[in-house]
Short mmCIF file of C-alpha atoms in Angstrom, two decimals:
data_model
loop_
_atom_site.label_atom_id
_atom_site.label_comp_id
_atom_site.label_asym_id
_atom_site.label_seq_id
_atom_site.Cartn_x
_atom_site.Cartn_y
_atom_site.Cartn_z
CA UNK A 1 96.00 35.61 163.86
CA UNK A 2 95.09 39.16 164.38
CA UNK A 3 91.68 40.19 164.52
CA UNK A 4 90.54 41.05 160.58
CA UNK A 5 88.26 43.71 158.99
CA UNK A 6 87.05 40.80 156.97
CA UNK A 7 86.83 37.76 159.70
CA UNK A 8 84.55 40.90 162.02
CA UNK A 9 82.56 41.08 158.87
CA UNK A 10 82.02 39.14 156.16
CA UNK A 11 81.47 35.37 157.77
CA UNK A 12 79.48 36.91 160.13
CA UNK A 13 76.79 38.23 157.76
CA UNK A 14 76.84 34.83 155.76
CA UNK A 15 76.02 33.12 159.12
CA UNK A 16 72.97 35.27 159.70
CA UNK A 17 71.48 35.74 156.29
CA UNK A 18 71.88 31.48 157.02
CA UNK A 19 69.90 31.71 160.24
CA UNK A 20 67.33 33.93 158.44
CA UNK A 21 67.38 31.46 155.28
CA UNK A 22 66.55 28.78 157.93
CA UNK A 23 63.54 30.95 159.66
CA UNK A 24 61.91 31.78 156.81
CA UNK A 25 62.16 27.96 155.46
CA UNK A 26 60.39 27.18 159.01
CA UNK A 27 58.02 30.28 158.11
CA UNK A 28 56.96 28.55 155.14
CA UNK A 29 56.60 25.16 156.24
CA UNK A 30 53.45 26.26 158.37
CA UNK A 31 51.42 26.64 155.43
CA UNK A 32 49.79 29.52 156.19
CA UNK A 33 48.68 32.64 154.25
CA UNK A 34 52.37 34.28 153.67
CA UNK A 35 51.28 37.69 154.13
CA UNK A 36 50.35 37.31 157.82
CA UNK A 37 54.13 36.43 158.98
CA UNK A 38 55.43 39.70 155.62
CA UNK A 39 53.57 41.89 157.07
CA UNK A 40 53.71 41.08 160.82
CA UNK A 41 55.29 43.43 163.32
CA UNK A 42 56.59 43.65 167.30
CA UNK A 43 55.15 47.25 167.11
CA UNK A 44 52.60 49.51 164.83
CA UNK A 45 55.31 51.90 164.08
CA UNK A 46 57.83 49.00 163.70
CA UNK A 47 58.58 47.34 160.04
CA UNK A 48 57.37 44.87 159.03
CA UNK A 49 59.37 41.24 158.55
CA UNK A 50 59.88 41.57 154.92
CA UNK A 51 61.49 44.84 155.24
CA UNK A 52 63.42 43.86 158.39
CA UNK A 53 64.49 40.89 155.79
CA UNK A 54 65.52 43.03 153.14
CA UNK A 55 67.61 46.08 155.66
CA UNK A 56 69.67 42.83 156.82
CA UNK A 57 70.33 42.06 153.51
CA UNK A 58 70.90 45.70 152.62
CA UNK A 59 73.07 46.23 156.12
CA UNK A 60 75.51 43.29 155.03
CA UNK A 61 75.66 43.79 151.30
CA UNK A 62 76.42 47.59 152.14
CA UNK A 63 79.03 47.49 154.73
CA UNK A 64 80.72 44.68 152.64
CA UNK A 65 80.66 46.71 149.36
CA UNK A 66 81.95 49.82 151.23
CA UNK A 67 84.70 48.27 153.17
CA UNK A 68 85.95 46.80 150.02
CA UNK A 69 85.65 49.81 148.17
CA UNK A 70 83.39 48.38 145.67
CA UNK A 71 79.67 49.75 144.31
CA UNK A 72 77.24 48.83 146.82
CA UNK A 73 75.09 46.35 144.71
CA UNK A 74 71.35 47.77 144.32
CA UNK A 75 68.57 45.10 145.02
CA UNK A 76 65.09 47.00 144.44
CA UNK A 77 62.44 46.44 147.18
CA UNK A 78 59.69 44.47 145.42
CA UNK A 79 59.86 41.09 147.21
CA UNK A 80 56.31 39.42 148.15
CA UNK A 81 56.75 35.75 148.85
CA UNK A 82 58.93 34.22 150.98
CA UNK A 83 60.66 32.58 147.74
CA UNK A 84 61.39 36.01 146.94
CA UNK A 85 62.81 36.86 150.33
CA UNK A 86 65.14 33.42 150.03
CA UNK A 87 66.12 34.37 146.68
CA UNK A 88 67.35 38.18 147.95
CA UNK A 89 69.26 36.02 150.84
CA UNK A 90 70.80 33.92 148.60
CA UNK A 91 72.31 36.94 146.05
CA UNK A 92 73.14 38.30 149.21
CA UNK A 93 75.04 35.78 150.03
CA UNK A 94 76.37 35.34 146.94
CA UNK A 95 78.39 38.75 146.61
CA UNK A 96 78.80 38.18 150.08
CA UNK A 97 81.20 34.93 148.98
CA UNK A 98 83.12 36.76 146.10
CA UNK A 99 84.72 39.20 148.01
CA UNK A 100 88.23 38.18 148.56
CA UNK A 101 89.44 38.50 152.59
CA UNK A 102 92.29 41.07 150.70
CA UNK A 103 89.21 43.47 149.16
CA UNK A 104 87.96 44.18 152.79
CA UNK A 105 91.15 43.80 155.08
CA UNK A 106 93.10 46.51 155.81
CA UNK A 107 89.85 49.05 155.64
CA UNK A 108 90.16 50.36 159.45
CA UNK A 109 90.82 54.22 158.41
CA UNK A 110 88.90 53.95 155.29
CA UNK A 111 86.46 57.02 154.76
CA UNK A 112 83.42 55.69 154.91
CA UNK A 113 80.27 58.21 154.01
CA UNK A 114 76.75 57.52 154.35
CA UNK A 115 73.59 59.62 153.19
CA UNK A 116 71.16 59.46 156.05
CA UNK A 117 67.87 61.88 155.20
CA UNK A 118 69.50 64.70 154.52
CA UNK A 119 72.35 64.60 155.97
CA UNK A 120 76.11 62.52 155.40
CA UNK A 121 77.39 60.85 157.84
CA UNK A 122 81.56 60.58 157.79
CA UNK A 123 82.72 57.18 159.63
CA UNK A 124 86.49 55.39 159.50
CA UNK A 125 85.87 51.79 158.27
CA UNK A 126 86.43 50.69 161.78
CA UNK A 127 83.95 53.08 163.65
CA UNK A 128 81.52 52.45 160.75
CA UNK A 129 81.28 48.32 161.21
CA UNK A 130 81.74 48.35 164.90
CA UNK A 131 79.29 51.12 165.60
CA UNK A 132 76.83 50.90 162.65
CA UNK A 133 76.62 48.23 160.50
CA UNK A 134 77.31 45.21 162.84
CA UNK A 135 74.71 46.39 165.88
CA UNK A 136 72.68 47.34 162.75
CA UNK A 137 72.66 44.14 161.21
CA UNK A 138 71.80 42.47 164.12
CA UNK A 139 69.45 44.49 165.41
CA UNK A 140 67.30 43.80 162.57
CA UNK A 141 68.21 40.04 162.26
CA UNK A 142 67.11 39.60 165.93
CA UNK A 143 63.94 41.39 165.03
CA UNK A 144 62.89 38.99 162.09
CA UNK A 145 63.34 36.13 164.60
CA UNK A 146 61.51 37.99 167.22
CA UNK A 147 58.80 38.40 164.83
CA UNK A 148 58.55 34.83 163.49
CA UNK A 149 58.93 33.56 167.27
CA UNK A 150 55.68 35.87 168.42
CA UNK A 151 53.96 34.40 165.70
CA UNK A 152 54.64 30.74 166.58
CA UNK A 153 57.51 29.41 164.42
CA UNK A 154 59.14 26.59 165.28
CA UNK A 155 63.20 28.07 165.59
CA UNK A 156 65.23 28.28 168.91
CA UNK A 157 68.12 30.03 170.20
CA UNK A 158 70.69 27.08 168.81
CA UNK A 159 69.10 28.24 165.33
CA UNK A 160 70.41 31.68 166.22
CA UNK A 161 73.88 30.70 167.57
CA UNK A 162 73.92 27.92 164.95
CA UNK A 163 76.46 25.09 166.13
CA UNK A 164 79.25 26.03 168.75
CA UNK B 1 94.97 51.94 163.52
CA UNK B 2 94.12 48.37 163.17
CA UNK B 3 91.18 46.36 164.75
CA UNK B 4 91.53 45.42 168.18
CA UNK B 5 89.84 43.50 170.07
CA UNK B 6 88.72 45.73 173.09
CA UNK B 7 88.08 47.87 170.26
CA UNK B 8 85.58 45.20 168.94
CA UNK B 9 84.23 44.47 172.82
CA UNK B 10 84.33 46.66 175.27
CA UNK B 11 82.80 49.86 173.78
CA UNK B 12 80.20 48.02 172.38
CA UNK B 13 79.20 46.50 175.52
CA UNK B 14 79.36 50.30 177.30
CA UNK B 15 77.21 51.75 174.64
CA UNK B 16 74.84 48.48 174.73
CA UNK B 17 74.34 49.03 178.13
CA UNK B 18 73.21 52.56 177.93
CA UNK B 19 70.39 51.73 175.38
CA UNK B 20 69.20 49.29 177.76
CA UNK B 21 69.55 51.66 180.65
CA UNK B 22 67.71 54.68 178.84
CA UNK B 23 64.77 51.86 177.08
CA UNK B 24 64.05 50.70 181.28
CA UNK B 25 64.03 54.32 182.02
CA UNK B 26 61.82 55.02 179.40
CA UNK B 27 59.34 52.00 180.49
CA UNK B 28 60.06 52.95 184.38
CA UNK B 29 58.18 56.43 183.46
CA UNK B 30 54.84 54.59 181.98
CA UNK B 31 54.10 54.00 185.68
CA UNK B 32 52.96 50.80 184.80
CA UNK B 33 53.03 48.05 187.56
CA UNK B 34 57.01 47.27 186.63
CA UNK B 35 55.70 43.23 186.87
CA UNK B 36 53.41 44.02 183.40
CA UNK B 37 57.09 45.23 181.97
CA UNK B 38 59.84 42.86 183.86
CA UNK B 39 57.82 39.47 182.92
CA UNK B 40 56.51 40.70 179.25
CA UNK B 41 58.11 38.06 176.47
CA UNK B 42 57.67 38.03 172.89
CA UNK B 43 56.59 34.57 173.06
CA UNK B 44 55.70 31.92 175.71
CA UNK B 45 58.87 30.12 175.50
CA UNK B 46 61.40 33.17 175.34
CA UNK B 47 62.60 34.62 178.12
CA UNK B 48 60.99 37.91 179.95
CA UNK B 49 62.56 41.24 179.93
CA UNK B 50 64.16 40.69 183.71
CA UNK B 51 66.00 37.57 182.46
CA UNK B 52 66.77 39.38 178.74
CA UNK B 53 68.47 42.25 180.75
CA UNK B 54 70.57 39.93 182.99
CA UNK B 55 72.10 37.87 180.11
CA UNK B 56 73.08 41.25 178.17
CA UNK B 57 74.64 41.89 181.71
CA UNK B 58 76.14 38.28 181.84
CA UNK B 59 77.34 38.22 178.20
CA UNK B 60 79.12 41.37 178.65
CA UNK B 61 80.84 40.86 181.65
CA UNK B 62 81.97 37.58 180.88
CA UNK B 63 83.15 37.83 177.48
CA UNK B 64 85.24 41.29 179.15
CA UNK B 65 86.14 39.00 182.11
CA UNK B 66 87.17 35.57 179.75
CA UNK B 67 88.94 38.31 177.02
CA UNK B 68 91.01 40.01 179.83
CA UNK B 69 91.94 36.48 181.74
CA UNK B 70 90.37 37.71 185.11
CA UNK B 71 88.07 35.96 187.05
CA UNK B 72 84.06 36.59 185.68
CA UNK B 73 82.32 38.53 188.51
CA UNK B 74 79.19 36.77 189.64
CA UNK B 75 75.73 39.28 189.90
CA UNK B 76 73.28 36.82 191.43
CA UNK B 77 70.20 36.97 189.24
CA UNK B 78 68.21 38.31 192.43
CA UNK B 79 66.47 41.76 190.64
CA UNK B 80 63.18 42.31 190.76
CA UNK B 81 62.58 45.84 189.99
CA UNK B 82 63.84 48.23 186.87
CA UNK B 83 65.66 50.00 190.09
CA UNK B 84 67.65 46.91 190.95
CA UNK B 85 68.12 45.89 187.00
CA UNK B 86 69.25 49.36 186.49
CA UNK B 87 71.86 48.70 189.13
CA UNK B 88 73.15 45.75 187.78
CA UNK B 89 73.57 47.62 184.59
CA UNK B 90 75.84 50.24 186.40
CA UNK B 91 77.72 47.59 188.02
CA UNK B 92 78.46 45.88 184.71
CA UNK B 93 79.23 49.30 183.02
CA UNK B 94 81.85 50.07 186.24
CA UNK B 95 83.72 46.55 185.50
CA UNK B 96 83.74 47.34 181.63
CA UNK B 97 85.05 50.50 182.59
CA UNK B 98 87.93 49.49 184.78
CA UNK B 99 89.40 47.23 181.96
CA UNK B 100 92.57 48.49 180.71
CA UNK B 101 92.76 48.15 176.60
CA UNK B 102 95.93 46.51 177.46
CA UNK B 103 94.04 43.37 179.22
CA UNK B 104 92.00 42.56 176.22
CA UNK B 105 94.16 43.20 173.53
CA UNK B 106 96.13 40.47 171.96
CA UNK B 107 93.49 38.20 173.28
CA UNK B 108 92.69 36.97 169.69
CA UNK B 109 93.83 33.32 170.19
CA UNK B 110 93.60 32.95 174.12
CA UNK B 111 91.50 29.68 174.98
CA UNK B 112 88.23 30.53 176.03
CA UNK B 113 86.28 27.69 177.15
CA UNK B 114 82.62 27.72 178.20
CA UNK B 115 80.40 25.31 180.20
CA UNK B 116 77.02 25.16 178.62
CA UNK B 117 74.88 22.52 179.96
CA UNK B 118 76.29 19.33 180.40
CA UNK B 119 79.24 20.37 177.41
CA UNK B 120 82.58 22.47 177.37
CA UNK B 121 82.73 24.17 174.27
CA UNK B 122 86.50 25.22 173.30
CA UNK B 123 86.82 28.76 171.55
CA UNK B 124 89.46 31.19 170.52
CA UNK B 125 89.13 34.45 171.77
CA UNK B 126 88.37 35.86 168.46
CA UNK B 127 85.67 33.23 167.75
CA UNK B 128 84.12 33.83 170.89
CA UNK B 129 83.95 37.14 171.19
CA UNK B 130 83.16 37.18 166.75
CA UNK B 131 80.83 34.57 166.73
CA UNK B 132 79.60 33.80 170.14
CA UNK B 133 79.55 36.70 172.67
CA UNK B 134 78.37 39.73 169.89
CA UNK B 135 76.23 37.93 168.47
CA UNK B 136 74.30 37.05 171.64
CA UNK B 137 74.55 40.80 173.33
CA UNK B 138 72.88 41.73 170.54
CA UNK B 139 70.59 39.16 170.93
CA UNK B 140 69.37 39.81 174.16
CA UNK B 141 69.60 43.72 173.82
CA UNK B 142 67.34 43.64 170.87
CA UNK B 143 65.00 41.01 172.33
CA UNK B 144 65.24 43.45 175.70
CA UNK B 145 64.22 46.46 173.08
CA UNK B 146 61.44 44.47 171.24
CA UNK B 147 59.76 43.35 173.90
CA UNK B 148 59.16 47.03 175.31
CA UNK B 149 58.56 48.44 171.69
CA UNK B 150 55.74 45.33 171.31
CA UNK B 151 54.60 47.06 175.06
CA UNK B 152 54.39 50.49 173.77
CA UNK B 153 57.45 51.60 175.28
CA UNK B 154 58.56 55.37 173.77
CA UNK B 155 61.80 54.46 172.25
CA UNK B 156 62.78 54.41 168.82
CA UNK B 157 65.80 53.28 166.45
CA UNK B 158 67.97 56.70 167.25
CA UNK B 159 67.61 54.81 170.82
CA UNK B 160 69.59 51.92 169.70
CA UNK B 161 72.03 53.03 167.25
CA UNK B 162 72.41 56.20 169.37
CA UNK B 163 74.18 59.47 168.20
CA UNK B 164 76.32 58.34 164.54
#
């Protein structure tokens, strides 16, 4: 089976919106104040781990809706809890699931645009996953589990690899 | 064109390797004793920046290596200076380079199979390199980039995702 738009895409964003689904559980489960691991960072000019949380989910939901030529669905910023973090996974996930292999496959030379400050940026489909949103979207998942593992929660590597 | 799969590797890896080799210049210029840098970690059980850099090195050239059916070329983990990590990242860009498309193309079902502790673990090319080798050289690049960022390192996102 050749290599897919969809199968260097999709799955792979449901597997680490999992991964952060399971951090944040572990998060949680320490019972302390919430806003200490929200508002924790590697770096003062760093964000934060609720807004690395939500540019993951933003990162996946957008290079899945633009792929499959579909409106990019907007999810407004306002989470506070970690129950509203899980819940923006979860509808990420969600629209995640109900695109169809045949909405995304085949988008290699689609014309991808993106507004970046003030300026667009003009991508092909391909050049747009490979080179944006994937090292994006992990660059930012990788950060929330940096962040939680610098402040003591309990995940591991085989969390982020999930089973082999 | 369609997705290929040194399309989905071997760039990646290149341009990888140049964030890490412009983020150890960066913390080579603080003229800080290199040790403060080369054993920092995000947290006590996570691996320091010497052994963060070597595994983006490792990832890379094995997944190339495993991809293109040639034999994986063995860097002993022997650096102890940005100078001689810097090398290793040269020497891992040079065998990146010297891969033909040609020998990683088509690689999509070719048996990959790993030996990870006291386990094989049987892949597909296209699962490895999807949901194995990426995943981790992102890993360990952004791990690599946090842990300088949390040591006041001066390099920033434009760093990572480079020139889009």
């Amino acid at each position: 089976m050749s290599l897919s738009m969809y199968h260097a895409s999709i799955p792979l964003f449901i597997r680490g919106l999992a991964i952060l689904h399971k951090a944040a559980s572990h998060a949680e489960a320490k019972q302390i104040a919430p806003d200490v691991f929200l508002n924790a960072r590697l770096a003062p000019d760093m964000f934060p781990l609720l807004r690395q949380v939500q540019i993951v989910s933003d990162t996946a939901k957008g290079c899945a809706a633009r792929l499959a030529g579909v409106e990019v669905p907007s999810y407004p910023d306002i989470e506070t809890s970690f129950a509203e973090l899980q819940e923006r996974i979860a509808k990420t996930v969600t629209f995640l699931k109900d695109l169809a292999p045949a909405q995304v496959d085949g988008s290699e030379e689609r014309p991808i645009t993106l507004k970046m400050h003030t300026q667009e940026v003009h991508f092909t489909g391909q050049a747009y996953l490979l080179g944006f949103a994937l090292p994006n979207f992990y660059f930012h998942l990788t950060t929330a589990y940096g962040i939680l593992r610098h402040n003591g929660v309990d995940i591991g590597k085989k969390d982020y690899l999930g089973e082999v």
